[in-house]
Structure formats: C-alpha cells, structure tokens
CSV table of C-alpha atoms and ligand atoms in Angstrom, one decimal:
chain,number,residue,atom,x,y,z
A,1,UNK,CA,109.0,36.4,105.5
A,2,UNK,CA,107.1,33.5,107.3
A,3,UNK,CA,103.5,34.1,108.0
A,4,UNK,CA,100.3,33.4,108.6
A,5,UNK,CA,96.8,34.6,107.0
A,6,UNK,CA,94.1,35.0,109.5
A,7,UNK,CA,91.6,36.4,107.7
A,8,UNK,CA,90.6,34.6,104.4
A,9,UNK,CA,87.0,33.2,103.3
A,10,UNK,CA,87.7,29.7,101.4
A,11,UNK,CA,84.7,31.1,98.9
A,12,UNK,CA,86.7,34.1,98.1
A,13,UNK,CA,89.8,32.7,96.6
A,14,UNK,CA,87.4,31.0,94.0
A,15,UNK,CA,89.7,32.0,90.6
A,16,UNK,CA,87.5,33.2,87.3
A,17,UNK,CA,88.9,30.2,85.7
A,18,UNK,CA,87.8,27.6,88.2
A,19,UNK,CA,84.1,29.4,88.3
A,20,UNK,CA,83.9,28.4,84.6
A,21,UNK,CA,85.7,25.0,84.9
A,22,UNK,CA,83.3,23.7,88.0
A,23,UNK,CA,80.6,25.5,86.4
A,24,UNK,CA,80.7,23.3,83.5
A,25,UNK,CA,81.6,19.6,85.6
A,26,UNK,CA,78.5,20.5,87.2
A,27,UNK,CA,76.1,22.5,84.7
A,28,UNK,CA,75.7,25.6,86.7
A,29,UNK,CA,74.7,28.6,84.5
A,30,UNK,CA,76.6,31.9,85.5
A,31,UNK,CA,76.0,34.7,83.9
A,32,UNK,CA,78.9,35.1,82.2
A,33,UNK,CA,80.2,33.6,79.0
A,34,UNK,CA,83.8,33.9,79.5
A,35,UNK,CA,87.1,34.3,82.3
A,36,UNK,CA,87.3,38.0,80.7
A,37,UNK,CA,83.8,38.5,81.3
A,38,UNK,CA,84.0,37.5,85.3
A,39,UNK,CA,86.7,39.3,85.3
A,40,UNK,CA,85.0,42.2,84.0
A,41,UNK,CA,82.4,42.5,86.4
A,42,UNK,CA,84.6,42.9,89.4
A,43,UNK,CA,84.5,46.4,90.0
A,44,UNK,CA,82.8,47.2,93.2
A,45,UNK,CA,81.6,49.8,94.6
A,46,UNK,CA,80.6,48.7,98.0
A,47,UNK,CA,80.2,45.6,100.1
A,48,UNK,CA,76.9,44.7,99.4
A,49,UNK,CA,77.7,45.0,95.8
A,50,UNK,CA,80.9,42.5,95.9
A,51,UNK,CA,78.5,40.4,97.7
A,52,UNK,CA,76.0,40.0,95.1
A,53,UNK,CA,78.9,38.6,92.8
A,54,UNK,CA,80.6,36.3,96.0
A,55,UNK,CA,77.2,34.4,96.0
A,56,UNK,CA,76.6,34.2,92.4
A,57,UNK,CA,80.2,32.9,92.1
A,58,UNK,CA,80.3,30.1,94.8
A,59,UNK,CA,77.1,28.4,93.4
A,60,UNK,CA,79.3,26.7,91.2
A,61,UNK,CA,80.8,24.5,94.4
A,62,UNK,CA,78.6,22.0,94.7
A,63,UNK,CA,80.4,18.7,95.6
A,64,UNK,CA,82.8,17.1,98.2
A,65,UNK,CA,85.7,17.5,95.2
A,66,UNK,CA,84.7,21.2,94.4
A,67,UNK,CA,85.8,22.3,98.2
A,68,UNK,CA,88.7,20.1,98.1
A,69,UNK,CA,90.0,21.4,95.1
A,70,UNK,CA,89.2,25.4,96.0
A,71,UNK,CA,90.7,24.6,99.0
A,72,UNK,CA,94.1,23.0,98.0
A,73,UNK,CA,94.6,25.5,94.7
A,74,UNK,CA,94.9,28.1,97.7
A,75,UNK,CA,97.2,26.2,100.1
A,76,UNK,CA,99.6,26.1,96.8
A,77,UNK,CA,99.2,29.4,96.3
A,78,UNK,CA,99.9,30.7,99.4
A,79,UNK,CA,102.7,27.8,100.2
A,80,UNK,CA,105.1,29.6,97.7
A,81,UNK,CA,104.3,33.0,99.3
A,82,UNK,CA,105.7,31.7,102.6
A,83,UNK,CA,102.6,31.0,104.6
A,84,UNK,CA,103.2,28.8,107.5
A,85,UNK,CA,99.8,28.8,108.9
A,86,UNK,CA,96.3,30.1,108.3
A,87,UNK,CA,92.9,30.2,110.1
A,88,UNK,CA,90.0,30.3,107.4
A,89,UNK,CA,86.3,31.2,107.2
A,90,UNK,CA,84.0,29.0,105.4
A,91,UNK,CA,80.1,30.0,104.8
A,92,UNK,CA,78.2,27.1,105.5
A,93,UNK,CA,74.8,28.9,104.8
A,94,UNK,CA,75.7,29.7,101.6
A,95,UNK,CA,76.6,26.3,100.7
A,96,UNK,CA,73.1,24.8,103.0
A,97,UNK,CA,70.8,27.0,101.3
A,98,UNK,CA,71.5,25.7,97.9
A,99,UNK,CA,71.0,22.2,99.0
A,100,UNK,CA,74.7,21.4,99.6
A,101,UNK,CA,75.0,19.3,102.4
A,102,UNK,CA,77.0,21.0,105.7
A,103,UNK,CA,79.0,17.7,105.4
A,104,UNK,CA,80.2,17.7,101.3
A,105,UNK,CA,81.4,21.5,102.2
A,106,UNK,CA,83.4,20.3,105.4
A,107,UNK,CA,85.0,17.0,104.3
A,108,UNK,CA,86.2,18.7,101.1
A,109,UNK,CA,88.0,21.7,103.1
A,110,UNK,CA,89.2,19.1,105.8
A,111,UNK,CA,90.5,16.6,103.6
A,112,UNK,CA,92.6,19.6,101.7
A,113,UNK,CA,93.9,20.9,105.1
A,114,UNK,CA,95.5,17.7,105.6
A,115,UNK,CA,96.9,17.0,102.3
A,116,UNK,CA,98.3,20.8,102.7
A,117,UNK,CA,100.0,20.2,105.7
A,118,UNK,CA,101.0,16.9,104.8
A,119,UNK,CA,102.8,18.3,101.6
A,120,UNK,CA,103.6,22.2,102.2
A,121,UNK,CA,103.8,22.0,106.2
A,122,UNK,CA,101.3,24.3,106.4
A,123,UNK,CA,98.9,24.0,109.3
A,124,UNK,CA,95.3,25.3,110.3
A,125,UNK,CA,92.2,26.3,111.6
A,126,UNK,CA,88.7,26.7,110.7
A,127,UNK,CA,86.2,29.4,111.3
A,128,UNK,CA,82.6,28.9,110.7
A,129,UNK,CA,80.9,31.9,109.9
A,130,UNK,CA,77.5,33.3,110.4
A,131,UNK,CA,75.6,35.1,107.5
A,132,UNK,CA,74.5,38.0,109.5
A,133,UNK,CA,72.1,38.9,106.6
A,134,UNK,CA,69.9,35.8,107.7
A,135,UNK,CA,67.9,35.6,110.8
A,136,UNK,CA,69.7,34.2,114.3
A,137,UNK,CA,67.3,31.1,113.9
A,138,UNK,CA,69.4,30.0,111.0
A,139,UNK,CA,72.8,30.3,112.8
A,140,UNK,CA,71.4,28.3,115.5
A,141,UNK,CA,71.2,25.8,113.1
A,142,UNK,CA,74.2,26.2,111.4
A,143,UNK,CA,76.2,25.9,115.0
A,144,UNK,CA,74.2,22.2,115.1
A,145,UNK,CA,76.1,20.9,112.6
A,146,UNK,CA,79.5,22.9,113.7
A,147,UNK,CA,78.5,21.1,117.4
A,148,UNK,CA,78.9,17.6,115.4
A,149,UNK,CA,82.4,18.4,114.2
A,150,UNK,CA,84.1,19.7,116.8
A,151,UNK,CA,87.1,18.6,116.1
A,152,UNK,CA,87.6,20.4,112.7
A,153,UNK,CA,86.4,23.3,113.8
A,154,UNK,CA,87.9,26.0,116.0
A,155,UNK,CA,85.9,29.5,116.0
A,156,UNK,CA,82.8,30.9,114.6
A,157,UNK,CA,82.6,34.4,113.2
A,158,UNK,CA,80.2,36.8,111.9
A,159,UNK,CA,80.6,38.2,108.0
A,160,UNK,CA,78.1,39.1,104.6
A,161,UNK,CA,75.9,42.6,104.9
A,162,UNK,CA,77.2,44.7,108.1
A,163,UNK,CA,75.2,48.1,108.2
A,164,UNK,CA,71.7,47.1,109.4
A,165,UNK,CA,72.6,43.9,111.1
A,166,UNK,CA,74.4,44.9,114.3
A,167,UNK,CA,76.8,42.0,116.1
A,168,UNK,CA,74.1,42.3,119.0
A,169,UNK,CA,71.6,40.4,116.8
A,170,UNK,CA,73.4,37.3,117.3
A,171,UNK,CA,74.5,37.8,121.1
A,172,UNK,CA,72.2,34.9,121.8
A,173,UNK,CA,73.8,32.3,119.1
A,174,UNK,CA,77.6,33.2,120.4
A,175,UNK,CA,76.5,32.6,123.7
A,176,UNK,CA,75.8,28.9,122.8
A,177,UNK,CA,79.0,28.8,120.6
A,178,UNK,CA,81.2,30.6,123.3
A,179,UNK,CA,79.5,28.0,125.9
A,180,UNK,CA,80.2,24.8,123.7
A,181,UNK,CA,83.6,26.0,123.1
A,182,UNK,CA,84.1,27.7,120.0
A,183,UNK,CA,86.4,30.5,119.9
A,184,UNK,CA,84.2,33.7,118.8
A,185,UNK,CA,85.7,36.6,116.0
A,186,UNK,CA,83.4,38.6,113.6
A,187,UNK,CA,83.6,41.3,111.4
A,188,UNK,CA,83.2,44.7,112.6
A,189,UNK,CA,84.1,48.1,111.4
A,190,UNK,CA,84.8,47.2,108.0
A,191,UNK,CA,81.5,49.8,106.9
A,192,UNK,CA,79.5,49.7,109.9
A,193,UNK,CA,80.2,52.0,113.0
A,194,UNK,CA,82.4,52.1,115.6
A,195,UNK,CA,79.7,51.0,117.8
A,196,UNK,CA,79.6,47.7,115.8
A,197,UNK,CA,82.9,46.9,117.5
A,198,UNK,CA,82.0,47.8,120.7
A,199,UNK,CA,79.0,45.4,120.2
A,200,UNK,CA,81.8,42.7,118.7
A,201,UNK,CA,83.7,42.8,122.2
A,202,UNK,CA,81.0,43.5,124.7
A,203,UNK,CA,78.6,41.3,123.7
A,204,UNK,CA,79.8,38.6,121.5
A,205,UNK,CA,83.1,38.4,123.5
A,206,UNK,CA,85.4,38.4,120.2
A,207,UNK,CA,88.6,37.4,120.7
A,208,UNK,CA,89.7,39.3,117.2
A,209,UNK,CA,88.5,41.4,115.6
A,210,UNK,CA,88.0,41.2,111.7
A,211,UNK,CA,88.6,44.8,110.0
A,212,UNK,CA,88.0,47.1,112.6
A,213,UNK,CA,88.8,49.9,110.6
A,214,UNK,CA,86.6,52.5,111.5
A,215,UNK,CA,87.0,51.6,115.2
A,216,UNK,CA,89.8,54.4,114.9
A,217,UNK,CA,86.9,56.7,114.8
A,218,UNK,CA,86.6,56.9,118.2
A,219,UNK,CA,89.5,57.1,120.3
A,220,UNK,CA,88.3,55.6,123.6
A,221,UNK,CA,87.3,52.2,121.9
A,222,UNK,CA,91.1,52.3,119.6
A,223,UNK,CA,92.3,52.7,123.7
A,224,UNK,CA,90.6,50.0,125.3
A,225,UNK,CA,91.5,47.5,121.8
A,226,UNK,CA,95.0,48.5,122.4
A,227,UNK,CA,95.2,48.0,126.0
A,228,UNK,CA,93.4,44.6,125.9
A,229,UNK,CA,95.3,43.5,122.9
A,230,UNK,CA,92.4,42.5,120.5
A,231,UNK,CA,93.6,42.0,117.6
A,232,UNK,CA,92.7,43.4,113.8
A,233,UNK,CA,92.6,41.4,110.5
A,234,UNK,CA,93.5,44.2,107.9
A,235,UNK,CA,92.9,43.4,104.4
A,236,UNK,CA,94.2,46.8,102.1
A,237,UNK,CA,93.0,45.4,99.2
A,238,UNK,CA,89.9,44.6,100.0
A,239,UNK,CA,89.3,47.9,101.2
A,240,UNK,CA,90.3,49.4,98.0
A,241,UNK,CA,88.2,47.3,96.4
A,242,UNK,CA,85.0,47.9,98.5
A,243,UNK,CA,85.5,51.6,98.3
A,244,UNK,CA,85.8,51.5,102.1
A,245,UNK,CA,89.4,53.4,101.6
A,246,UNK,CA,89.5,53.8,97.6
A,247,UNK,CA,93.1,55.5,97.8
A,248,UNK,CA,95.8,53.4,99.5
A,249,UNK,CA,97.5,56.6,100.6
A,250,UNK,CA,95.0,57.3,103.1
A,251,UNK,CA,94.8,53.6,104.5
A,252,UNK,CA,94.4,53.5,108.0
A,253,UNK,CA,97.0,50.6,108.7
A,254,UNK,CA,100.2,53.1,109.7
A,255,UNK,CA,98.1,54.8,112.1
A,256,UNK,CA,96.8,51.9,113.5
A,257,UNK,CA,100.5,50.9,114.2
A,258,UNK,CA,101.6,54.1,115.1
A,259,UNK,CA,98.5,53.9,117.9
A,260,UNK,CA,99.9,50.2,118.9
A,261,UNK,CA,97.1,48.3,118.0
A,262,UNK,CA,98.1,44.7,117.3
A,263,UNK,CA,97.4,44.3,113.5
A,264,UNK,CA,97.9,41.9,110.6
A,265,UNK,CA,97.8,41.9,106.9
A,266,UNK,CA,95.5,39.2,105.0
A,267,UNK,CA,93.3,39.1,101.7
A,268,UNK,CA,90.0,38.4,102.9
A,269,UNK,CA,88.7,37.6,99.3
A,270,UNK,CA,92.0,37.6,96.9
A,271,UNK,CA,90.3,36.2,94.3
A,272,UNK,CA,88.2,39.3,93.6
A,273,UNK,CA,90.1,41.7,95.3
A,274,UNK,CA,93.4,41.3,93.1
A,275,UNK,CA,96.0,39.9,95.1
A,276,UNK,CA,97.0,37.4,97.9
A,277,UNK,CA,98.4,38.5,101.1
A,278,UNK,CA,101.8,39.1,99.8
A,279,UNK,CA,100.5,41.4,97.1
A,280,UNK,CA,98.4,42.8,100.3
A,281,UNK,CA,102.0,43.7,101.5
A,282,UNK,CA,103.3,45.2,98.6
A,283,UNK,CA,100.5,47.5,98.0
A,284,UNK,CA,100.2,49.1,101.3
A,285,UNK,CA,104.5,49.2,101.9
A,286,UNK,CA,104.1,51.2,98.7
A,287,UNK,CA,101.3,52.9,99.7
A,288,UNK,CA,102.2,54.2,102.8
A,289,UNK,CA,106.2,53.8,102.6
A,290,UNK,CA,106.0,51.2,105.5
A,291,UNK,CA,109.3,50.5,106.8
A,292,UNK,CA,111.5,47.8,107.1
A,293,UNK,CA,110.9,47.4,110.7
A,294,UNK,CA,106.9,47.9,110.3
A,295,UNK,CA,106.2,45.8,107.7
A,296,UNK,CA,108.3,42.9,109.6
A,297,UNK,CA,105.7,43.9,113.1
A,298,UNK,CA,102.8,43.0,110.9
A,299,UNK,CA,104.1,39.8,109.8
A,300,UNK,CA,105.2,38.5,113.2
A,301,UNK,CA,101.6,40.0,114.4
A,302,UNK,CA,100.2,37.1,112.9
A,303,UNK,CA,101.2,34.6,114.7
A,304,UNK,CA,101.3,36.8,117.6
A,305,UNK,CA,97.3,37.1,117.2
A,306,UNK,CA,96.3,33.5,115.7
A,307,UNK,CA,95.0,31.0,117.4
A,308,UNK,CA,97.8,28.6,117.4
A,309,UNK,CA,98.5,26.5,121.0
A,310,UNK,CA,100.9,28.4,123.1
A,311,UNK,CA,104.1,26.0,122.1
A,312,UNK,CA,103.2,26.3,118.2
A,313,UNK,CA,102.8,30.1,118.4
A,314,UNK,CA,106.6,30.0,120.6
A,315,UNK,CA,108.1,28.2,117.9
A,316,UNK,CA,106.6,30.4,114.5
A,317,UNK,CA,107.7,33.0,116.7
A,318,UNK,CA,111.5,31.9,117.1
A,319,UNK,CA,111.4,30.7,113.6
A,320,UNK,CA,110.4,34.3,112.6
A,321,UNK,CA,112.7,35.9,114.6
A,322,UNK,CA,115.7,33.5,113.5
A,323,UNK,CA,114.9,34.1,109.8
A,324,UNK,CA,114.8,38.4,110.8
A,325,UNK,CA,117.8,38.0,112.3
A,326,UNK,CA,119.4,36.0,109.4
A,327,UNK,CA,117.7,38.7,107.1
B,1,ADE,N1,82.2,37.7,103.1
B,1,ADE,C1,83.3,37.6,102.3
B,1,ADE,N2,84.1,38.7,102.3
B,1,ADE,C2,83.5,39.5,103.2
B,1,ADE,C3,83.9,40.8,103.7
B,1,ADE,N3,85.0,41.4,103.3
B,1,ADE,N4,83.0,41.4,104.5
B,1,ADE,C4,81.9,40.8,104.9
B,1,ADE,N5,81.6,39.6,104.5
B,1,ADE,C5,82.4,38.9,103.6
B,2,ZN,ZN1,86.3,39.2,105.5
C-alpha cells in the first residue's frame, strides 16, 4: 500500500554498519569493536536506557556528508516499501552540543530530501525537535537557527527523556514557534501520564500527537482526541522495544481504532527497534489479527493526518483509494 511515515527521527535509522563505517571516516571511538557487538547491546529495557545508546550512536555524524548519506540510505529504504511521503524529526541539540554546526546537520538532510524526491518521488517535511531533557533556554536557541531556515522546516516537536520533564516546561518556547509559524507536535504518552497529553494540547497547542498511548488511560481525554481529530503516531515496535508494551498481543493500537481515534503506524527509531514501518505493519496485523479493512484505515490515516497542503493530501488520498480499489 502507499504511505507515508510521520513519525521517524533521522538519528534513529543510523544502521550498526554505518556507525562503524562513519566512525572510522571520521575517528570517533564507540565502544564497541564490531556490527555484532552494536547489535548486541540493543536490548532495552526502558526509554531512558535506549537513549543512552541513541546518543552514543549519533556521535559518529559529524559532517555535511554524514547527514546526507543517513538521510538518503533511509529514503531507499523506505522507497521500496511504498512510502510516498514522510515528515521527519531531526535533533539539532544533539548534533549543536558536540560542536556540529546547526547548518552541516540541515544542508545534509535537505540536500538528501531533494535528491529523494528527485529520484524516488518521495516528498517531505521536517520537524525540528526539542530535547526536553535540556533546559527551555536551549530550545530558544535552537528555534534561532530553525527561525533562519524557514523554508526547510515545517514543525517543531518535543522528544528524549519524558517522565520528569512535563510538555508545560516548554509552553513558553512553542509559543514563539507557534507565533513564527511552525506547526507544533511532541511526544506525549509514550511513558509519561496521561496528563502529559493533556499538557501537549492545552498548552503547546499540538496539532498531533506523537505516541499517545497511555492517553487511553483516561477516557475523557481519548474523547475529546477523538472528537477534535488529533492525531496519534503509533510505533509497535518501538513500544516492544522500550518495554512500554513488551507483548504485542496486548498493544493498544486495535483499541485505539475500535475507540475512533485517528491513528497511524510508523518506526520511530527502526534502526534499533528492528524493523521499518512495513515490518511495523506486519508485527502488529500479526499481533492483533488486524483486518484487511483496519490495516488499510491506518495506512490511509497517514496521509489523512500529515501535514501535506490540502491538494497533495486530495491526490495521496485518491491515489490510495484507486490502488484499494484495484486491490
Ligand atoms: N528520541 C528518539 N526516539 C525517541 C522516542 N521514542 N521517544 C522519545 N525520544 C526519542
Ligand atoms: Zn519518537
């Protein structure tokens, strides 16, 4: 089916094998001595610890190349799994914070977006996100540069360590973003409480939101996100993965259907997650028996929720609907 992944960070689809290739063009010492060995270490068993490893692995990006080439290997990727579009997070901060400049990260991305659409048809959107284990001082700072480059990027979002560091810490930063014209998303509900959420849409004024998961804990807030159609970025095998939902069986994802929320499928970090967002698919149709007719509602749900202009988002949706009714 066509699709499009809407919630996938860049840093996360960085393979074992390109860690150890970019690690040695630019004489970064990991702590591993092998691809078996990174491979190894990915068992997680919670955010924080998969976070520990994300950062250790993207210090290995370091120049305008690096992003290009992280960027395009997962257009390919994705190209033969039938994705027609995508909206992707980048983490400036943990780039800036090593001493990469803000500009290396975003030329290398850019110039890979437009070689992918150029050769798979595959267009885009960018979503700078906040590290919300830093203080809101440093996202102001990081929305300077995103205020320079308008034009390659669309949204900001909020991601990194959620328990502890509630969306309302940065209700001052989206403020500015939401007034110079970024579109705002962030994670919520992925471990933190359904409160989070509530926070997400009250006060940052998300537009989707990423996870959401436990907002299902309480049943006024899955109301009002179903009646004012926010949607959720699902990623099954990043829950597995995280120990958020260790058993597929239980996933949340029918019942989130079943209560008419409007959600999608994605990878969030495939690299280290063990699969893309078609394997994503397969896992939780398996998983939960999805049916024919669910599994084709999450597809067309992302294009239904991304951020594509209205005539774009028309025409994915009559080209879905064309190849369902060919299918
Ligand atoms: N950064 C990369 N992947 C993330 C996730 N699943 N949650 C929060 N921050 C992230
Ligand atoms: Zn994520």
């Amino acid at each position: 089916m066509p699709k499009a992944e809407l919630h996938l960070h860049i840093e996360g689809t960085l393979e074992p094998e390109m860690m150890m290739t970019l690690a040695r063009r630019n004489g970064v010492a990991l702590p591993y001595a092998s691809v078996e060995a990174v491979r190894q270490a990915y068992r997680f068993s919670s955010l924080q610890d998969f976070l520990d490893l994300y950062y250790t692995g993207m210090s290995v990006l370091r120049t305008r190349e690096d992003f290009f080439d992280l960027t395009f290997a997962y257009l390919e990727k994705v190209a033969a799994q039938n994705v027609t579009h995508v909206e992707i997070f980048f983490d400036p901060q943990g780039h800036t914070e090593r001493g990469v400049a803000f500009d290396t990260v975003l030329s290398g991305l850019t110039d890979a977006l437009d070689k992918g659409r150029r050769d798979f048809g595959i267009t885009s959107k960018l979503i700078m996100c906040f590290l919300r284990h830093l203080p809101e001082e440093q996202a102001f700072d990081t929305l300077k540069h995103a205020c320079r480059c308008k034009e390659h990027i669309f949204a900001v979002g909020l991601d990194s360590t959620e328990t502890g560091h509630p969306p309302s810490k940065f209700a001052r930063v989206y403020a500015e973003a939401r007034k110079e014209g970024f579109v705002p998303v962030a994670h919520a509900g992925e471990e933190g409480p359904p409160d989070y959420v509530r926070e997400a849409i009250d006060i940052l004024q998300v537009r989707r939101i990423d996870h959401g998961n436990r907002a299902l804990e309480d049943p006024p807030l899955t109301a009002r996100i179903v009646s004012e159609k926010i949607p959720l970025t699902v990623c099954p095998l990043s829950n597995q993965a995280l120990q958020t939902c260790p058993d597929l069986t239980l996933h949340p994802l029918k019942r989130m259907l079943a209560a008419g929320l409007l959600v999608t499928v994605n990878s969030d970090d495939p690299s280290y997650f063990g699969g893309y967002v078609n394997e994503n698919f397969v896992a939780i149709q398996q998983a939960l028996s999805l049916t024919e007719d669910e599994i084709a509602t999450l597809a067309r749900n992302s294009f239904v929720a991304s951020f594509m202009t209205d005539d774009d988002k028309a025409a994915a949706l009559a080209g879905f609907d064309a190849f369902q009714a060919r299918w």
